[in-house]
CSV table of C-alpha atoms in Angstrom, one decimal:
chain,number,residue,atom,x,y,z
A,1,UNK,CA,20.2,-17.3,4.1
A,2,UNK,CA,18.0,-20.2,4.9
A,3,UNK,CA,16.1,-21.1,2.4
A,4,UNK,CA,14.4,-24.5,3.9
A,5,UNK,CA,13.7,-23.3,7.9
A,6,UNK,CA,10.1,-21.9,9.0
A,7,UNK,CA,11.3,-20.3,12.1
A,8,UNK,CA,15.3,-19.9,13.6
A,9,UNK,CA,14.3,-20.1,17.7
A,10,UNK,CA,16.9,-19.4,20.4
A,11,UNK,CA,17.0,-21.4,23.5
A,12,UNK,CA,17.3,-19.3,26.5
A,13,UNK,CA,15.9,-22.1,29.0
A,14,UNK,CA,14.9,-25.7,28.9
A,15,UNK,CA,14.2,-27.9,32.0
A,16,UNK,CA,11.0,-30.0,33.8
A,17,UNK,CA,7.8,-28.7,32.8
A,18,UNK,CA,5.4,-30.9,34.3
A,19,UNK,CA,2.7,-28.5,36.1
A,20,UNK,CA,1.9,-24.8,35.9
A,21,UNK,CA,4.3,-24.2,39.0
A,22,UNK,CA,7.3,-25.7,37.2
A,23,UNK,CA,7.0,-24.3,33.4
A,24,UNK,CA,6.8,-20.4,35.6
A,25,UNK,CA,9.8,-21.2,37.7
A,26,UNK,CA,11.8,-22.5,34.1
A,27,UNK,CA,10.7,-18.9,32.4
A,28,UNK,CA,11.4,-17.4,35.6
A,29,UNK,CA,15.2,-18.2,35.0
A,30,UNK,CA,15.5,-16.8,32.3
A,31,UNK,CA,16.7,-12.7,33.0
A,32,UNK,CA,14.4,-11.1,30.4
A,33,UNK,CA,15.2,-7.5,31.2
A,34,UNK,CA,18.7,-8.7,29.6
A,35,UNK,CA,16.7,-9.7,26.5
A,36,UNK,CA,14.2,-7.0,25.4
A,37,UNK,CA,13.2,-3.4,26.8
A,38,UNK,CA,10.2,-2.7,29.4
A,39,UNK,CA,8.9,-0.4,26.1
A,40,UNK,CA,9.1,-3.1,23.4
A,41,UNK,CA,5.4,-5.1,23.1
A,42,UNK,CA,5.9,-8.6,23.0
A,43,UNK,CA,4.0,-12.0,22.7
A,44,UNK,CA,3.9,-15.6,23.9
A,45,UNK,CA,3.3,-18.6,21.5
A,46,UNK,CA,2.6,-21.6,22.8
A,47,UNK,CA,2.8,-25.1,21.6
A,48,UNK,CA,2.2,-28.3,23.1
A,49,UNK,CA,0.3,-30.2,25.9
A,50,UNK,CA,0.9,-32.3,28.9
A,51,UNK,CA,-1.3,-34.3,31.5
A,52,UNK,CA,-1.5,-31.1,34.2
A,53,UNK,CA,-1.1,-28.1,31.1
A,54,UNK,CA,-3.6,-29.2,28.9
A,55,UNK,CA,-4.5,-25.7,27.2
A,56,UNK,CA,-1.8,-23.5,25.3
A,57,UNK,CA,-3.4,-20.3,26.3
A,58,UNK,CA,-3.2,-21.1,30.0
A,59,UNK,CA,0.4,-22.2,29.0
A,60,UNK,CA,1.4,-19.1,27.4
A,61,UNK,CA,-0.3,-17.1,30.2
A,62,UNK,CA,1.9,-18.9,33.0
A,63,UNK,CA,4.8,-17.9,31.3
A,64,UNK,CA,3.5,-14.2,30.3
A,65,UNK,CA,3.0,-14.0,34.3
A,66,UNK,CA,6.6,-14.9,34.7
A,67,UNK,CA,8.0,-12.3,32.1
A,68,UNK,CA,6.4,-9.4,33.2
A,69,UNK,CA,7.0,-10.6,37.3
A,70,UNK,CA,10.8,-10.4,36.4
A,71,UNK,CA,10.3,-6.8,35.0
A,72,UNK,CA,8.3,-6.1,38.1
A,73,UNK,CA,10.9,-7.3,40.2
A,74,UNK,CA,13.6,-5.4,38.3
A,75,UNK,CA,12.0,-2.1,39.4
A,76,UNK,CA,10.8,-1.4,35.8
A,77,UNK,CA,7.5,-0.8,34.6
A,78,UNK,CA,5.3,-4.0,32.5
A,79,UNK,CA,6.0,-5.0,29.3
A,80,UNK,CA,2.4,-4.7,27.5
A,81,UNK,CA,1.4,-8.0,25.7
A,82,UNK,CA,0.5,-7.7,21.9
A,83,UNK,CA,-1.0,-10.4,20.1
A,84,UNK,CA,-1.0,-9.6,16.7
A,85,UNK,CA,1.9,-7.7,16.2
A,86,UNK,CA,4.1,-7.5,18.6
A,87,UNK,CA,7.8,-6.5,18.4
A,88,UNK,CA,9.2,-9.3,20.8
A,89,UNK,CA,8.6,-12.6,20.7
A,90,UNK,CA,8.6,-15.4,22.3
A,91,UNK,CA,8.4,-19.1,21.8
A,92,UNK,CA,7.7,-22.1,24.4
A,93,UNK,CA,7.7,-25.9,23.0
A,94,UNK,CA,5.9,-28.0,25.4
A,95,UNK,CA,6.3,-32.2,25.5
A,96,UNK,CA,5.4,-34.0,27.9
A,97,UNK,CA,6.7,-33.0,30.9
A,98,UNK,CA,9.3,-31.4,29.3
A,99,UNK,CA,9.7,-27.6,27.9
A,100,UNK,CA,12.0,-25.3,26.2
A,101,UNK,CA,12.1,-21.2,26.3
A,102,UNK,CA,12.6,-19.3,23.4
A,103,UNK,CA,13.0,-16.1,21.7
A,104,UNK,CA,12.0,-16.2,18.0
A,105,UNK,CA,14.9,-14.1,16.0
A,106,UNK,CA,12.7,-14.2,12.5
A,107,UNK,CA,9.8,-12.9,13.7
A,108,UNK,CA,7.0,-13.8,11.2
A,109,UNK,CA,7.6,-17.3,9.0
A,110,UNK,CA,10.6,-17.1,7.0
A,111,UNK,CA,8.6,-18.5,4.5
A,112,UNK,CA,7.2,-15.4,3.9
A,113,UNK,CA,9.8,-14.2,1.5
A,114,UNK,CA,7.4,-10.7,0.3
A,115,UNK,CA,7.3,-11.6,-3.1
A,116,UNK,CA,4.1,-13.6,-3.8
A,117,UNK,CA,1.5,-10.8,-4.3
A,118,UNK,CA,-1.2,-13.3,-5.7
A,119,UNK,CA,-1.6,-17.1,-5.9
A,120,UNK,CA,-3.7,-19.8,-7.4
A,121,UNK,CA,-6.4,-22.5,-5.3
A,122,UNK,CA,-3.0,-24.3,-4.0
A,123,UNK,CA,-0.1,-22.5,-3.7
A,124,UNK,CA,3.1,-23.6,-2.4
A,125,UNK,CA,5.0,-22.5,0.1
A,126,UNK,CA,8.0,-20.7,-0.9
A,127,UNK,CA,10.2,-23.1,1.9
A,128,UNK,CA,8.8,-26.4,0.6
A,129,UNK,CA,9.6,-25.2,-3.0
A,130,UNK,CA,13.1,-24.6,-2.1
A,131,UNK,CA,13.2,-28.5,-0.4
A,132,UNK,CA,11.4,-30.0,-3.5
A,133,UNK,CA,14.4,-28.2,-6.1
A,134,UNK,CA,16.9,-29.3,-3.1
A,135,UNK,CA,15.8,-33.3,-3.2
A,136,UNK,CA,16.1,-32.7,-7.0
A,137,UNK,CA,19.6,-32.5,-6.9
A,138,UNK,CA,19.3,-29.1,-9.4
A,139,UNK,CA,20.5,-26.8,-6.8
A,140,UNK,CA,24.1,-28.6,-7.2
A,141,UNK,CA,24.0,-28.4,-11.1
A,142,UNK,CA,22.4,-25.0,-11.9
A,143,UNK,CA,24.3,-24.3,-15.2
A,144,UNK,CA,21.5,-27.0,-16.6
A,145,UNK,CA,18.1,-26.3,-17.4
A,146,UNK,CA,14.7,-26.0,-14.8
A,147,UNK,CA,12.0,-26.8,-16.3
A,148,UNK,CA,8.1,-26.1,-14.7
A,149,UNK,CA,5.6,-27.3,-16.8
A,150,UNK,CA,2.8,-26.4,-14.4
A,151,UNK,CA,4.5,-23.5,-12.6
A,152,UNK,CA,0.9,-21.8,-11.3
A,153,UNK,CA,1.6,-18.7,-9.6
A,154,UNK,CA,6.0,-19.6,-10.1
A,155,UNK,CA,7.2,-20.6,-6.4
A,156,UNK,CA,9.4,-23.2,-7.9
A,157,UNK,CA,10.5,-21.1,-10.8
A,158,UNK,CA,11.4,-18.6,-9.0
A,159,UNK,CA,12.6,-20.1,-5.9
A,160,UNK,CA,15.1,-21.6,-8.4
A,161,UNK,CA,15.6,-18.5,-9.7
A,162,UNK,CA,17.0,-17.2,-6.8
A,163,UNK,CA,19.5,-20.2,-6.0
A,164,UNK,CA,20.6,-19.9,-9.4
A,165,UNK,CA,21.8,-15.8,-9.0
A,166,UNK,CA,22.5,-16.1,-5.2
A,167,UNK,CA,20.3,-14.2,-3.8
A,168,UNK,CA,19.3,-14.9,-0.2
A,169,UNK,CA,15.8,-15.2,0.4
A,170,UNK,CA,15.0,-13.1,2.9
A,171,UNK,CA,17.7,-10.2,1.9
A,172,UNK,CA,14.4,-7.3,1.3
A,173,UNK,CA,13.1,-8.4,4.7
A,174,UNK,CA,12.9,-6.0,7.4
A,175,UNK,CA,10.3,-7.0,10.0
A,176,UNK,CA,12.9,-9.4,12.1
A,177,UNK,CA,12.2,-11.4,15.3
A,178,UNK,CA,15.7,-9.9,16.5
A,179,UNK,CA,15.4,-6.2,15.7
A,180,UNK,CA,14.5,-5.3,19.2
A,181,UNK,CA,16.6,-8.4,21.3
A,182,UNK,CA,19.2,-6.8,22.8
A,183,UNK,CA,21.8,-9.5,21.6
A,184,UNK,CA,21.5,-8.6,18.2
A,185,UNK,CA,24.3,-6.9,16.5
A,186,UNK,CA,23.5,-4.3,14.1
A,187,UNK,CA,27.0,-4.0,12.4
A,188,UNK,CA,27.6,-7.2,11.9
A,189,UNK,CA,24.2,-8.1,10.4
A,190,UNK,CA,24.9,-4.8,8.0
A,191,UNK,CA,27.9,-6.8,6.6
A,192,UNK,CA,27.1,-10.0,6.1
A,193,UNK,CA,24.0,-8.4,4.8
A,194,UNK,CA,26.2,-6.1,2.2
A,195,UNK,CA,28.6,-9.4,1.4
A,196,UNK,CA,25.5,-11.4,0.8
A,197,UNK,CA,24.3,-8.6,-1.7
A,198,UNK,CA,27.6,-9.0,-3.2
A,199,UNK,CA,28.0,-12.3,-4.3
A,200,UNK,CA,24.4,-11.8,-6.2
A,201,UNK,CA,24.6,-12.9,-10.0
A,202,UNK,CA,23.4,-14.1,-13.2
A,203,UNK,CA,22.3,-17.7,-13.4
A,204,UNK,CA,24.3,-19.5,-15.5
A,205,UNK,CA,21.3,-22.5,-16.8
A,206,UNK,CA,18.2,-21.3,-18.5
A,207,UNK,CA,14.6,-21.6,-15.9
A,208,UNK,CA,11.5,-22.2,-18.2
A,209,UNK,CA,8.2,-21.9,-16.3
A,210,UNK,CA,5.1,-22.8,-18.4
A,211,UNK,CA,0.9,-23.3,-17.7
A,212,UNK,CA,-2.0,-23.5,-19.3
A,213,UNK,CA,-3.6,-20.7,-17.5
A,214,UNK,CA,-3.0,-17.1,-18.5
A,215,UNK,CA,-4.4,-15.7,-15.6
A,216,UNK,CA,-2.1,-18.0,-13.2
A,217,UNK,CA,0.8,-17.0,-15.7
A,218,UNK,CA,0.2,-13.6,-15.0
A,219,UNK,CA,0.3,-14.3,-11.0
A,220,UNK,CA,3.6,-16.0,-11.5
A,221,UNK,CA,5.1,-12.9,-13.9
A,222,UNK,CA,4.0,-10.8,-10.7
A,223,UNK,CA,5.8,-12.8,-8.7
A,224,UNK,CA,8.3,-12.6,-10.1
A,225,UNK,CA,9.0,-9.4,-10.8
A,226,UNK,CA,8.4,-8.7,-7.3
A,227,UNK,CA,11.2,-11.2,-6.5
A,228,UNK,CA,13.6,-9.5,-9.0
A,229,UNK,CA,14.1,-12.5,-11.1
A,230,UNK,CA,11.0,-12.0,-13.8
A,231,UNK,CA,14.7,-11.5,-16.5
A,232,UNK,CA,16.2,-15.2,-15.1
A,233,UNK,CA,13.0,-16.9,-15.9
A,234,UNK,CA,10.7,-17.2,-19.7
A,235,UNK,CA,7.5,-17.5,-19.3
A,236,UNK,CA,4.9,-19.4,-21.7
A,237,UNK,CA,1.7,-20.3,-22.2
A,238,UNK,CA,1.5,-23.7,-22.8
A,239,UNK,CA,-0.2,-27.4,-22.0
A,240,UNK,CA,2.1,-29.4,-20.3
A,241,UNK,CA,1.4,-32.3,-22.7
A,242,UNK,CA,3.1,-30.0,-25.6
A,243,UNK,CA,5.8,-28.8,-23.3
A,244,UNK,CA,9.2,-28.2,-25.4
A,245,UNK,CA,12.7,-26.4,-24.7
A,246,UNK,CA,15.5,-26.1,-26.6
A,247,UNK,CA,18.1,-27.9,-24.2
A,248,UNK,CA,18.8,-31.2,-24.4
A,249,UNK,CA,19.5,-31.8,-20.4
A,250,UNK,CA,18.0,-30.5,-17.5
A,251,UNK,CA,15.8,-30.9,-14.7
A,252,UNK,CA,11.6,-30.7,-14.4
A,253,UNK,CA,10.6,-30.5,-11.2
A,254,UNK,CA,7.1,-29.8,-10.6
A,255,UNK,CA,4.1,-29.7,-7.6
């Protein structure tokens, strides 16, 4: 349901970090044949330095060594690491001497809602358009107008659109950090999925999203019919010197 967080990260250990020795003993702790199986691929992403761990590759492989040690040491086969798309991740913030372990539940960005097919020179991300219409204040007052005037390939438009009829923003997505940790609960991620699906309606305020590029408009009709929204929104054509909708209060929020 987030509509605002990049990444939701579980911490599974967190302690004194301040050499190579002490960020694999910290991993170490953590029982990782409780958390994913010996068959699932999986990934380390590293972030941060310190005086004595000054490369996040070495990082990562420190704590890689210590993951597939406690699989080895289980009497089960190793884990095999997969960089680009692995099924398993997991997440280690570094500072100073300092670190935390954690296993990303999202997976890829939640940012990524699946939706945006194409995009203009500067497109923004789906997240920060949910923050800008948030700061607004429109998401508390939704039965009044949204107005765009430069809406390039829609984000805000149809960001709103989607606060306006409910619809969490991530509800299509299937490629979860989780699928494959074996805390996740299947049944009850079905329901709340099926309640969140539920409470899905019809906005009650009117969204406008106008600019002065056909081609861009096109992007953003895409969009949004990708998003299941392109009905919530009307689309136009215009400068956003001549801009003009029939309601007499609302909201224009722009990038």
């Amino acid at each position: 349901c987030s509509r605002l967080a990049n990444r939701v990260l579980i911490v599974m250990n967190e302690g004194k970090a301040g050499n190579a020795e002490e960020l694999y003993k910290l991993a170490a702790q953590v029982d990782w044949p409780q958390q994913f199986s010996t068959k699932t691929s999986f990934a380390v992403q590293f972030v941060g330095v310190s005086k004595t761990i000054n490369n996040t590759q070495f990082g990562a492989l420190k704590v890689k060594d210590a993951i597939v040690d406690a699989f080895v040491e289980d009497g089960q086969a190793r884990p095999n690491v997969e960089r680009q798309f692995p099924e398993f991740q997991v997440h280690v913030r570094l500072r100073r001497e300092s670190a935390s372990i954690c296993i990303d539940l999202s997976g890829t960005s939640l940012h990524k809602r699946g939706y945006r097919e194409a995009t203009g020179d500067a497109p923004l991300k789906e997240q920060l358009a949910a923050a800008i219409l948030y700061r607004s204040g429109w998401h508390k007052d939704t039965g009044k107008a949204l107005l765009d005037p430069m809406c390039g390939s829609g984000t805000i438009a149809i960001e709103g659109a989607m606060i306006a009829a409910k619809i969490a923003p991530n509800i299509n997505r299937e490629l979860w950090g989780f699928r494959n940790w074996f805390g996740h609960q299947a049944s009850d991620f079905d329901e709340v999925k099926t309640a969140l699906i539920a409470q899905q309606k019809t906005p009650d305020g009117p969204i406008y999203a106008f600019d002065i590029s056909t081609t861009i408009l096109d992007y953003a009709v895409t969009n949004a019919e990708n998003a299941g929204v392109v009905d919530y929104i009307e689309f136009k054509q215009c400068d956003a010197l001549h801009a003009k909708v029939k309601d007499t209060q609302g909201y224009i929020v722009c990038n």
